[in-house]
Amino acid sequence: EPEVTQTPSHQVTQMGQEVILRCVPISNHLYFYWYRQILGQKVEFLVSFYNNEISEKSEIFDDQFSVERPDGSNFTLKIRSTKLEDSAMYFCASSEGVQFFGPGTRLTVL
Amino acid sequence: GEDVEQSLFLSVREGDSSVINCTYTDSSSTYLYWYKQEPGAGLQLLTYIFSNMDMKQDQRLTVLLNKKDKHLSLRIADTQTGDSAIYFCAETPYSGGGADGLTFGKGTHLIIQP
């Protein structure tokens, strides 16, 4: 069964560093998403992406975040100058109607 | 803005039915979802229902939707220890573009007693 994959499973970085989280969506899906889940809190929508551009974004998705589909299979989330409060699980999802989620990347900012 | 509310904990005995409840505020909710999250794992799609449906059944899972009261429930029949997890209710307006993000509840921890 096709599934969304994400790498790495765990990323540790120093405050102020840039990180790139990677996702491979399900191959025939056209909509891609990033969410985050701070420990013990709700899963929160960050951004959606369609036709090589951002479709929707939440208030959380500020200028330190960017997304890209650099090739036909990968979908990335870049966080510039990470802050302590960026520590969270980051989930990628893809959809052709119903959203399927990847296993997540746990980002720890020290 | 939209909000989704769930009870934080539900404890049931193995073999009994579990009923997890959710309320939402967005009148334009079109897709309503249930996701399961086991410890350290991602979000597994369990089931979903369109807002033009009242009920959906899939093996041990039954979803009931009361649009008037904006209430969604997930019933798990014959609850097993493997059902122990956090269950998230989520909704989206799906306004036709498919790009709308999901709004999640805080999740209900389902605890199974032997």
Tab-separated table of C-alpha atoms in Angstrom:
chain	number	residue	atom	x	y	z
A	1	GLU	CA	0.000	0.000	0.000
A	2	PRO	CA	1.442	3.413	-0.927
A	3	GLU	CA	2.500	5.571	1.987
A	4	VAL	CA	4.011	8.942	2.791
A	5	THR	CA	7.621	8.715	3.953
A	6	GLN	CA	9.676	11.259	5.867
A	7	THR	CA	13.374	11.667	6.621
A	8	PRO	CA	15.066	11.917	8.987
A	9	SER	CA	13.031	10.366	11.767
A	10	HIS	CA	14.865	12.512	14.318
A	11	GLN	CA	16.846	15.714	13.779
A	12	VAL	CA	18.829	17.482	16.468
A	13	THR	CA	20.096	20.973	15.745
A	14	GLN	CA	21.541	23.981	17.481
A	15	MET	CA	19.467	27.120	17.891
A	16	GLY	CA	20.018	29.456	14.960
A	17	GLN	CA	20.849	26.681	12.491
A	18	GLU	CA	18.841	25.893	9.363
A	19	VAL	CA	17.134	22.517	8.956
A	20	ILE	CA	15.472	20.845	6.014
A	21	LEU	CA	12.865	18.179	6.616
A	22	ARG	CA	12.106	15.864	3.746
A	23	CYS	CA	8.973	14.078	2.634
A	24	VAL	CA	8.053	11.804	-0.235
A	25	PRO	CA	4.293	12.069	-0.791
A	26	ILE	CA	2.158	9.321	-2.299
A	27	SER	CA	2.974	9.361	-5.991
A	28	ASN	CA	-0.375	10.216	-7.581
A	29	HIS	CA	-1.366	12.803	-4.976
A	30	LEU	CA	-1.491	16.460	-5.963
A	31	TYR	CA	-1.862	18.242	-2.608
A	32	PHE	CA	0.889	18.307	0.008
A	33	TYR	CA	0.877	19.590	3.552
A	34	TRP	CA	3.057	20.186	6.586
A	35	TYR	CA	1.805	20.052	10.163
A	36	ARG	CA	3.541	20.223	13.500
A	37	GLN	CA	2.767	18.793	16.924
A	38	ILE	CA	4.487	20.334	19.911
A	39	LEU	CA	4.795	17.765	22.694
A	40	GLY	CA	1.478	17.319	24.466
A	41	GLN	CA	-0.369	19.736	22.187
A	42	LYS	CA	-2.653	19.612	19.169
A	43	VAL	CA	-1.527	18.832	15.672
A	44	GLU	CA	-1.391	22.219	13.920
A	45	PHE	CA	-1.617	22.982	10.215
A	46	LEU	CA	1.333	24.888	8.777
A	47	VAL	CA	0.985	25.005	5.004
A	48	SER	CA	-0.510	23.359	1.946
A	49	PHE	CA	1.043	23.156	-1.493
A	50	TYR	CA	-0.493	22.543	-4.892
A	51	ASN	CA	0.686	22.988	-8.444
A	52	ASN	CA	4.147	24.066	-7.282
A	53	GLU	CA	2.982	26.876	-5.065
A	54	ILE	CA	1.669	27.505	-1.588
A	55	SER	CA	-2.141	27.277	-1.453
A	56	GLU	CA	-2.876	28.004	2.188
A	57	LYS	CA	-0.757	28.798	5.216
A	58	SER	CA	-1.448	29.334	8.891
A	59	GLU	CA	-0.251	32.133	11.158
A	60	ILE	CA	2.498	29.814	12.373
A	61	PHE	CA	4.037	29.649	8.899
A	62	ASP	CA	6.032	32.867	9.054
A	63	ASP	CA	9.092	34.029	7.138
A	64	GLN	CA	11.397	31.522	8.831
A	65	PHE	CA	9.571	28.689	7.057
A	66	SER	CA	9.618	27.769	3.402
A	67	VAL	CA	8.503	24.788	1.341
A	68	GLU	CA	9.712	23.427	-1.929
A	69	ARG	CA	9.147	20.578	-4.328
A	70	PRO	CA	12.657	20.351	-5.753
A	71	ASP	CA	11.923	17.389	-8.015
A	72	GLY	CA	9.075	15.081	-8.976
A	73	SER	CA	9.045	13.155	-5.733
A	74	ASN	CA	10.339	15.174	-2.762
A	75	PHE	CA	8.560	17.850	-0.754
A	76	THR	CA	10.649	19.779	1.773
A	77	LEU	CA	10.133	22.097	4.718
A	78	LYS	CA	13.002	24.460	5.496
A	79	ILE	CA	13.256	26.217	8.825
A	80	ARG	CA	15.762	29.056	8.828
A	81	SER	CA	17.421	30.090	12.072
A	82	THR	CA	15.685	27.565	14.319
A	83	LYS	CA	14.408	28.590	17.744
A	84	LEU	CA	13.924	26.495	20.857
A	85	GLU	CA	10.163	26.661	20.371
A	86	ASP	CA	10.467	25.008	16.954
A	87	SER	CA	11.090	21.709	18.754
A	88	ALA	CA	8.175	19.490	17.724
A	89	MET	CA	7.081	16.570	15.577
A	90	TYR	CA	6.667	17.670	11.979
A	91	PHE	CA	4.244	15.678	9.864
A	92	CYS	CA	3.966	15.697	6.116
A	93	ALA	CA	0.695	14.673	4.459
A	94	SER	CA	-0.514	14.229	0.919
A	95	SER	CA	-3.969	14.043	-0.525
A	96	GLU	CA	-6.182	13.577	-3.504
A	97	GLY	CA	-9.142	14.331	-1.206
A	98	VAL	CA	-8.393	12.458	2.004
A	99	GLN	CA	-5.147	13.328	3.771
A	100	PHE	CA	-2.615	10.593	4.527
A	101	PHE	CA	0.184	11.348	6.950
A	102	GLY	CA	3.795	10.306	7.149
A	103	PRO	CA	5.448	8.981	10.312
A	104	GLY	CA	6.851	12.386	11.262
A	105	THR	CA	10.253	13.928	11.974
A	106	ARG	CA	11.036	14.763	15.569
A	107	LEU	CA	12.974	18.061	15.578
A	108	THR	CA	14.904	18.919	18.723
A	109	VAL	CA	16.436	22.391	18.924
A	110	LEU	CA	19.112	22.789	21.600
B	1	GLY	CA	-11.758	30.345	14.190
B	2	GLU	CA	-12.601	26.689	13.917
B	3	ASP	CA	-12.336	24.538	17.023
B	4	VAL	CA	-12.539	20.820	17.667
B	5	GLU	CA	-13.076	19.497	21.182
B	6	GLN	CA	-12.555	16.021	22.595
B	7	SER	CA	-12.355	14.457	26.033
B	8	LEU	CA	-8.744	13.798	26.970
B	9	PHE	CA	-9.153	10.279	28.380
B	10	LEU	CA	-11.431	7.261	27.979
B	11	SER	CA	-10.973	4.036	29.924
B	12	VAL	CA	-12.765	0.839	28.832
B	13	ARG	CA	-12.533	-2.848	29.637
B	14	GLU	CA	-11.165	-5.202	27.028
B	15	GLY	CA	-14.017	-6.631	24.972
B	16	ASP	CA	-16.365	-3.707	25.640
B	17	SER	CA	-17.244	-1.028	23.102
B	18	SER	CA	-15.424	2.303	23.169
B	19	VAL	CA	-17.190	5.485	22.158
B	20	ILE	CA	-15.010	8.521	21.547
B	21	ASN	CA	-16.820	11.817	21.102
B	22	CYS	CA	-15.919	15.023	19.330
B	23	THR	CA	-17.619	18.361	18.797
B	24	TYR	CA	-16.686	20.962	16.220
B	25	THR	CA	-17.671	24.532	15.527
B	26	ASP	CA	-17.123	25.030	11.806
B	27	SER	CA	-20.463	24.913	9.986
B	28	SER	CA	-18.749	24.414	6.677
B	29	SER	CA	-17.000	21.220	7.761
B	30	THR	CA	-17.182	18.821	4.878
B	31	TYR	CA	-14.761	16.030	5.718
B	32	LEU	CA	-14.531	14.721	9.261
B	33	TYR	CA	-11.762	12.331	10.142
B	34	TRP	CA	-10.567	9.989	12.837
B	35	TYR	CA	-6.832	9.376	13.126
B	36	LYS	CA	-5.048	6.991	15.486
B	37	GLN	CA	-1.620	7.704	16.969
B	38	GLU	CA	0.282	5.008	18.818
B	39	PRO	CA	3.205	5.989	21.073
B	40	GLY	CA	6.080	7.415	19.049
B	41	ALA	CA	4.273	6.811	15.764
B	42	GLY	CA	2.637	8.930	13.108
B	43	LEU	CA	-1.019	9.601	12.387
B	44	GLN	CA	-2.830	6.607	10.959
B	45	LEU	CA	-6.040	7.394	9.088
B	46	LEU	CA	-8.766	5.212	10.600
B	47	THR	CA	-11.838	6.451	8.842
B	48	TYR	CA	-13.571	9.553	7.553
B	49	ILE	CA	-17.089	10.681	6.794
B	50	PHE	CA	-18.540	13.249	4.460
B	51	SER	CA	-20.909	15.793	5.914
B	52	ASN	CA	-23.754	14.509	3.725
B	53	MET	CA	-23.651	11.179	5.591
B	54	ASP	CA	-25.026	10.294	9.020
B	55	MET	CA	-23.218	7.052	9.609
B	56	LYS	CA	-20.354	5.010	8.249
B	57	GLN	CA	-19.382	1.511	9.304
B	58	ASP	CA	-16.083	-0.201	8.617
B	59	GLN	CA	-15.560	-3.547	10.355
B	60	ARG	CA	-15.281	-2.769	14.109
B	61	LEU	CA	-15.526	0.983	13.563
B	62	THR	CA	-18.761	2.964	13.402
B	63	VAL	CA	-18.788	6.722	12.845
B	64	LEU	CA	-21.894	8.723	13.666
B	65	LEU	CA	-22.363	12.323	12.590
B	66	ASN	CA	-24.977	14.686	13.994
B	67	LYS	CA	-24.638	17.800	11.873
B	68	LYS	CA	-27.286	19.726	13.768
B	69	ASP	CA	-25.359	19.366	17.029
B	70	LYS	CA	-21.940	19.332	15.275
B	71	HIS	CA	-21.135	16.109	17.044
B	72	LEU	CA	-19.038	13.240	15.738
B	73	SER	CA	-18.443	9.924	17.453
B	74	LEU	CA	-16.269	6.890	16.857
B	75	ARG	CA	-17.400	3.560	18.223
B	76	ILE	CA	-14.902	0.714	18.422
B	77	ALA	CA	-16.595	-2.630	18.959
B	78	ASP	CA	-14.911	-5.399	20.968
B	79	THR	CA	-12.045	-3.165	22.106
B	80	GLN	CA	-8.672	-4.908	22.185
B	81	THR	CA	-5.349	-4.013	23.816
B	82	GLY	CA	-4.041	-3.089	20.372
B	83	ASP	CA	-6.610	-0.301	20.246
B	84	SER	CA	-4.772	1.522	23.029
B	85	ALA	CA	-3.695	4.835	21.442
B	86	ILE	CA	-4.586	8.495	21.080
B	87	TYR	CA	-7.540	9.116	18.775
B	88	PHE	CA	-7.733	12.457	16.997
B	89	CYS	CA	-10.845	13.970	15.516
B	90	ALA	CA	-10.191	16.401	12.649
B	91	GLU	CA	-12.237	18.434	10.214
B	92	THR	CA	-11.763	20.410	7.057
B	93	PRO	CA	-14.095	22.528	4.974
B	94	TYR	CA	-12.636	21.142	1.733
B	95	SER	CA	-13.997	24.131	-0.077
B	96	GLY	CA	-13.399	22.510	-3.427
B	97	GLY	CA	-9.695	23.154	-3.749
B	98	GLY	CA	-8.430	20.375	-1.504
B	99	ALA	CA	-5.762	22.652	-0.052
B	100	ASP	CA	-7.460	23.361	3.252
B	101	GLY	CA	-5.596	22.226	6.330
B	102	LEU	CA	-7.178	19.996	8.914
B	103	THR	CA	-8.209	21.345	12.303
B	104	PHE	CA	-7.472	18.743	14.960
B	105	GLY	CA	-8.806	18.118	18.431
B	106	LYS	CA	-6.363	17.532	21.286
B	107	GLY	CA	-6.875	13.790	21.064
B	108	THR	CA	-8.499	11.218	23.343
B	109	HIS	CA	-6.244	8.738	25.123
B	110	LEU	CA	-8.001	5.360	24.987
B	111	ILE	CA	-6.933	3.201	27.927
B	112	ILE	CA	-7.800	-0.488	27.902
B	113	GLN	CA	-8.319	-2.279	31.183
B	114	PRO	CA	-7.798	-6.064	31.202
